[in-house]
Coordinates of C-alpha atoms in Angstrom, one line a residue:
X6 CA -26.7 34.6 -11.8
X7 CA -25.3 36.2 -8.7
X8 CA -21.8 35.8 -7.6
X9 CA -21.4 33.3 -4.7
X10 CA -20.0 34.6 -1.4
X11 CA -18.6 33.1 1.8
X12 CA -22.0 32.6 3.4
X13 CA -23.2 30.8 0.2
X14 CA -20.3 28.3 0.5
X15 CA -21.0 27.8 4.2
X16 CA -24.7 27.2 3.5
X17 CA -23.8 24.6 0.8
X18 CA -21.5 22.8 3.2
X19 CA -24.2 22.8 5.9
X20 CA -26.5 21.1 3.4
X21 CA -23.8 18.5 2.7
X22 CA -23.5 17.8 6.4
X23 CA -27.2 17.4 6.7
X24 CA -27.2 14.8 3.9
X25 CA -24.5 12.8 5.6
X26 CA -20.9 13.7 4.5
X27 CA -18.9 10.6 5.2
X28 CA -15.7 12.5 5.2
X29 CA -17.0 14.5 8.2
X30 CA -17.3 11.3 10.1
X31 CA -13.7 10.6 9.4
X32 CA -12.7 14.1 10.6
X33 CA -14.7 13.6 13.9
X34 CA -13.4 10.1 14.5
X35 CA -9.7 10.1 13.4
X36 CA -7.0 12.4 14.8
X37 CA -5.0 12.7 11.6
X38 CA -2.3 14.7 13.4
X39 CA -1.3 11.5 15.2
X40 CA 0.0 10.1 11.9
X41 CA 2.4 13.0 11.4
X42 CA 5.5 11.4 13.2
X43 CA 5.2 8.2 11.2
X44 CA 4.7 10.2 7.9
X45 CA 7.7 12.4 8.7
X46 CA 9.9 9.4 9.4
X47 CA 8.8 7.5 6.2
X48 CA 9.1 10.6 4.0
X49 CA 12.4 11.9 5.4
X50 CA 12.0 15.3 3.7
X51 CA 15.0 17.7 3.9
X52 CA 14.8 20.8 6.0
X53 CA 14.4 23.0 2.9
X54 CA 17.8 24.7 3.3
X55 CA 18.8 23.9 -0.2
X56 CA 15.8 25.8 -1.6
X57 CA 13.1 24.7 -4.0
X58 CA 9.3 24.6 -3.5
X59 CA 8.4 23.1 -0.1
X60 CA 6.5 19.9 -0.1
X61 CA 2.8 19.8 0.7
X62 CA 1.9 19.0 4.3
X63 CA 2.2 15.2 4.7
X64 CA -1.0 14.9 6.8
X65 CA -2.9 16.6 4.0
X66 CA -1.4 14.3 1.5
X67 CA -2.3 11.2 3.6
X68 CA -5.8 12.4 3.8
X69 CA -5.8 12.7 0.0
X70 CA -4.8 9.0 -0.1
X71 CA -7.8 8.2 2.1
X72 CA -10.1 10.1 -0.3
X73 CA -8.5 8.3 -3.2
X74 CA -8.9 4.9 -1.7
X75 CA -12.4 5.4 -0.4
X76 CA -13.6 6.4 -3.9
X77 CA -11.3 4.2 -6.1
X78 CA -9.9 7.2 -7.9
X79 CA -7.0 7.6 -10.3
X80 CA -4.4 10.3 -9.5
X81 CA -5.8 12.5 -12.3
X82 CA -9.4 12.0 -11.2
X83 CA -8.3 12.8 -7.6
X84 CA -6.8 16.1 -8.6
X85 CA -9.9 17.1 -10.5
X86 CA -12.4 16.1 -7.8
X87 CA -10.5 17.9 -5.1
X88 CA -10.8 21.1 -7.1
X89 CA -14.4 20.4 -7.9
X90 CA -15.9 19.2 -4.6
X91 CA -16.4 21.3 -1.5
X92 CA -16.7 18.2 0.7
X93 CA -13.2 17.1 -0.4
X94 CA -11.8 20.6 0.2
X95 CA -13.4 20.8 3.7
X96 CA -12.0 17.4 4.7
X97 CA -8.5 18.5 3.5
X98 CA -8.8 22.0 5.1
X99 CA -8.3 23.8 1.8
X100 CA -9.9 27.0 0.8
X101 CA -11.1 27.9 -2.7
X102 CA -8.0 29.9 -3.4
X103 CA -5.5 27.3 -2.0
X104 CA -3.1 25.4 -4.2
X105 CA -4.2 21.8 -4.7
X106 CA -1.6 18.9 -5.2
X107 CA -1.6 17.8 -8.8
X108 CA -1.7 14.1 -10.0
X109 CA 2.0 13.8 -10.2
X110 CA 2.5 15.0 -6.7
X111 CA -0.1 12.5 -5.4
X112 CA 1.7 9.7 -7.3
X113 CA 5.1 10.7 -5.9
X114 CA 3.8 10.9 -2.4
X115 CA 2.3 7.4 -2.6
X116 CA 5.4 6.0 -4.2
X117 CA 7.7 7.4 -1.5
X118 CA 5.5 5.9 1.2
X119 CA 5.5 2.6 -0.7
X120 CA 9.2 2.5 -1.1
X121 CA 9.6 3.2 2.7
X122 CA 7.3 0.3 3.4
X123 CA 4.9 2.5 5.3
X124 CA 1.6 2.2 3.4
X125 CA 0.3 -0.9 5.1
X126 CA 1.2 0.3 8.6
X127 CA -0.5 3.7 8.1
X128 CA -3.7 2.2 6.8
X129 CA -3.8 -0.6 9.5
X130 CA -3.5 2.2 12.1
X131 CA -6.2 4.1 10.4
X132 CA -8.5 1.1 10.5
X133 CA -7.6 0.4 14.2
X134 CA -8.7 4.0 15.0
X135 CA -12.1 3.4 13.4
X136 CA -12.5 0.1 15.3
X137 CA -11.6 1.8 18.6
X138 CA -14.2 4.4 17.9
X139 CA -16.9 1.7 17.6
X140 CA -17.0 1.3 13.9
X141 CA -16.7 -2.5 14.0
X142 CA -16.8 -4.3 10.7
X143 CA -20.1 -6.1 10.3
X144 CA -22.8 -6.9 7.7
X145 CA -20.2 -8.4 5.3
X146 CA -17.8 -6.8 2.9
X147 CA -17.5 -5.6 -0.6
X148 CA -14.3 -6.3 -2.6
X149 CA -13.5 -4.3 -5.7
X150 CA -10.5 -3.6 -7.9
X151 CA -10.0 -0.4 -9.9
X152 CA -7.5 0.2 -12.7
X153 CA -5.3 3.3 -12.2
X154 CA -3.6 4.6 -15.2
X155 CA 0.2 5.4 -15.3
X156 CA 2.1 7.4 -18.0
X157 CA 2.9 5.1 -20.9
X158 CA 6.6 4.3 -21.2
X159 CA 8.5 4.4 -24.5
X160 CA 10.8 1.4 -23.9
X161 CA 12.6 -0.8 -26.3
X162 CA 11.8 -4.6 -26.5
X163 CA 15.0 -5.3 -24.7
X164 CA 14.2 -2.9 -21.9
X165 CA 10.7 -4.4 -21.6
X166 CA 12.2 -7.9 -21.3
X167 CA 14.5 -6.7 -18.5
X168 CA 11.7 -5.1 -16.6
X169 CA 9.5 -8.2 -16.9
X170 CA 12.4 -10.2 -15.4
X171 CA 12.8 -7.7 -12.5
X172 CA 16.1 -6.2 -13.8
X173 CA 17.1 -2.6 -14.4
X174 CA 18.1 -2.2 -18.1
X175 CA 21.8 -1.8 -18.4
X176 CA 21.5 1.5 -20.3
X177 CA 19.6 3.1 -17.3
X178 CA 22.0 2.1 -14.5
X179 CA 24.5 4.9 -15.1
X180 CA 21.8 7.5 -15.9
X181 CA 20.0 8.3 -12.6
X182 CA 18.0 11.1 -14.1
X183 CA 16.5 8.8 -16.7
X184 CA 15.9 6.0 -14.2
X185 CA 14.0 8.4 -11.9
X186 CA 11.6 9.2 -14.7
X187 CA 10.9 5.5 -15.6
X188 CA 8.0 3.6 -14.1
X189 CA 9.4 0.1 -13.5
X190 CA 6.5 -1.4 -11.7
X191 CA 3.4 -0.7 -13.9
X192 CA 2.3 -3.3 -16.3
X193 CA 0.0 -3.8 -19.4
X194 CA -3.4 -5.6 -19.2
X195 CA -6.7 -5.6 -21.1
X196 CA -9.6 -3.6 -19.8
X197 CA -12.9 -5.1 -20.9
X198 CA -15.8 -2.8 -21.5
X199 CA -19.3 -3.3 -22.8
X200 CA -19.7 -2.6 -26.5
X201 CA -21.9 0.3 -27.4
X202 CA -25.0 0.0 -29.5
X203 CA -24.3 0.9 -33.2
X204 CA -26.1 3.6 -35.2
X205 CA -28.5 1.0 -36.7
X206 CA -29.6 -0.2 -33.3
X207 CA -27.7 -3.5 -33.3
X208 CA -25.3 -4.7 -30.7
X209 CA -21.8 -6.0 -31.6
X210 CA -21.3 -9.7 -31.1
X211 CA -18.4 -9.2 -28.6
X212 CA -17.4 -6.7 -26.0
X213 CA -14.3 -4.4 -26.3
X214 CA -10.8 -5.2 -24.9
X215 CA -8.8 -2.1 -24.5
X216 CA -5.0 -2.2 -23.7
X217 CA -4.3 -0.5 -20.4
X218 CA -1.0 0.4 -18.7
X219 CA -0.8 1.1 -15.0
X220 CA -1.7 -0.3 -11.6
X221 CA -4.7 -1.9 -9.8
X222 CA -6.1 -0.7 -6.5
X223 CA -7.8 -3.5 -4.5
X224 CA -10.1 -2.6 -1.6
X225 CA -12.2 -4.4 0.9
X226 CA -15.1 -2.2 2.1
X227 CA -17.2 -2.7 5.2
X228 CA -20.7 -3.1 3.8
X229 CA -22.4 -1.3 6.8
X230 CA -20.2 1.8 7.2
X231 CA -18.6 1.8 3.7
X232 CA -15.2 2.3 5.3
X233 CA -12.1 0.9 3.7
X234 CA -10.9 -2.0 5.9
X235 CA -8.2 -3.5 3.7
X236 CA -6.3 -2.0 0.8
X237 CA -3.6 -3.3 -1.6
X238 CA -2.0 -2.0 -4.8
X239 CA -0.5 -4.2 -7.5
X240 CA 0.5 -3.7 -11.1
X241 CA -2.5 -3.8 -13.5
X242 CA -1.9 -7.4 -14.8
X243 CA -2.2 -8.9 -11.3
X244 CA -5.0 -11.4 -10.7
X245 CA -7.9 -10.1 -8.5
X246 CA -8.6 -13.5 -7.0
X247 CA -5.0 -13.9 -5.8
X248 CA -5.3 -10.9 -3.5
X249 CA -7.9 -12.9 -1.5
X250 CA -5.1 -15.2 -0.4
X251 CA -2.9 -12.2 0.4
X252 CA -5.0 -10.7 3.2
X253 CA -7.5 -8.6 1.4
X254 CA -10.4 -10.3 3.1
X255 CA -11.2 -8.9 6.5
X256 CA -11.5 -11.9 8.8
X257 CA -12.8 -9.9 11.7
X258 CA -16.0 -8.9 9.9
X259 CA -18.9 -10.3 11.9
X260 CA -20.7 -11.5 8.8
X261 CA -19.4 -14.0 6.3
X262 CA -21.1 -12.6 3.1
X263 CA -18.7 -11.2 0.5
X264 CA -19.7 -9.3 -2.6

């Protein structure tokens, strides 16, 4: 097998373009640099005078959130696929030798935007840009929810009770380092999956229910263009149906069908 070179990569990307790379449509349609002032304001990074590794470019990180939302990916899966897919790298402006943000970095970036109350505004502006470019929502919409895993917490029963009640455990309040490493918003739920056929060919009488800790990403996708029109994140135990009453449905879609 010959070693691949620069022109081999370019030829492969050209084939992806010919097959219809949706991320290319985003790059042509959306001026992502226009999001930079809002991102800088929400993130409020320091000027770097105190040293330490500089943060990744905020526009690149926002584009990662777009990839993640469009494909319903967990942070770990996002990190893997950015390293694996040329189409993702091209969209992000990364070369094969460039450093890729890891799953923890993606989580921290999204968490910082969430705490600043900037997520909804950024994605609403993103959707408005698509609409202004002529990508009007039509042909109905597809709603889906994907579980996103979070690191499991080793909390005591008393700490769990405080978290469920919306309180910070007393033992954490005077320990900012410990508090910063604790996920206070993720919750447990049951993930149901189809039981696998056994070795003797029979099927178990019931499906499997697997405990799952983390979050849930809810999206509303325009059925014609497959663009994300609405997006919401909750803890994993939140009801999918309740999100319909919280604005997940796109009422401007020209068709009433919902999948």
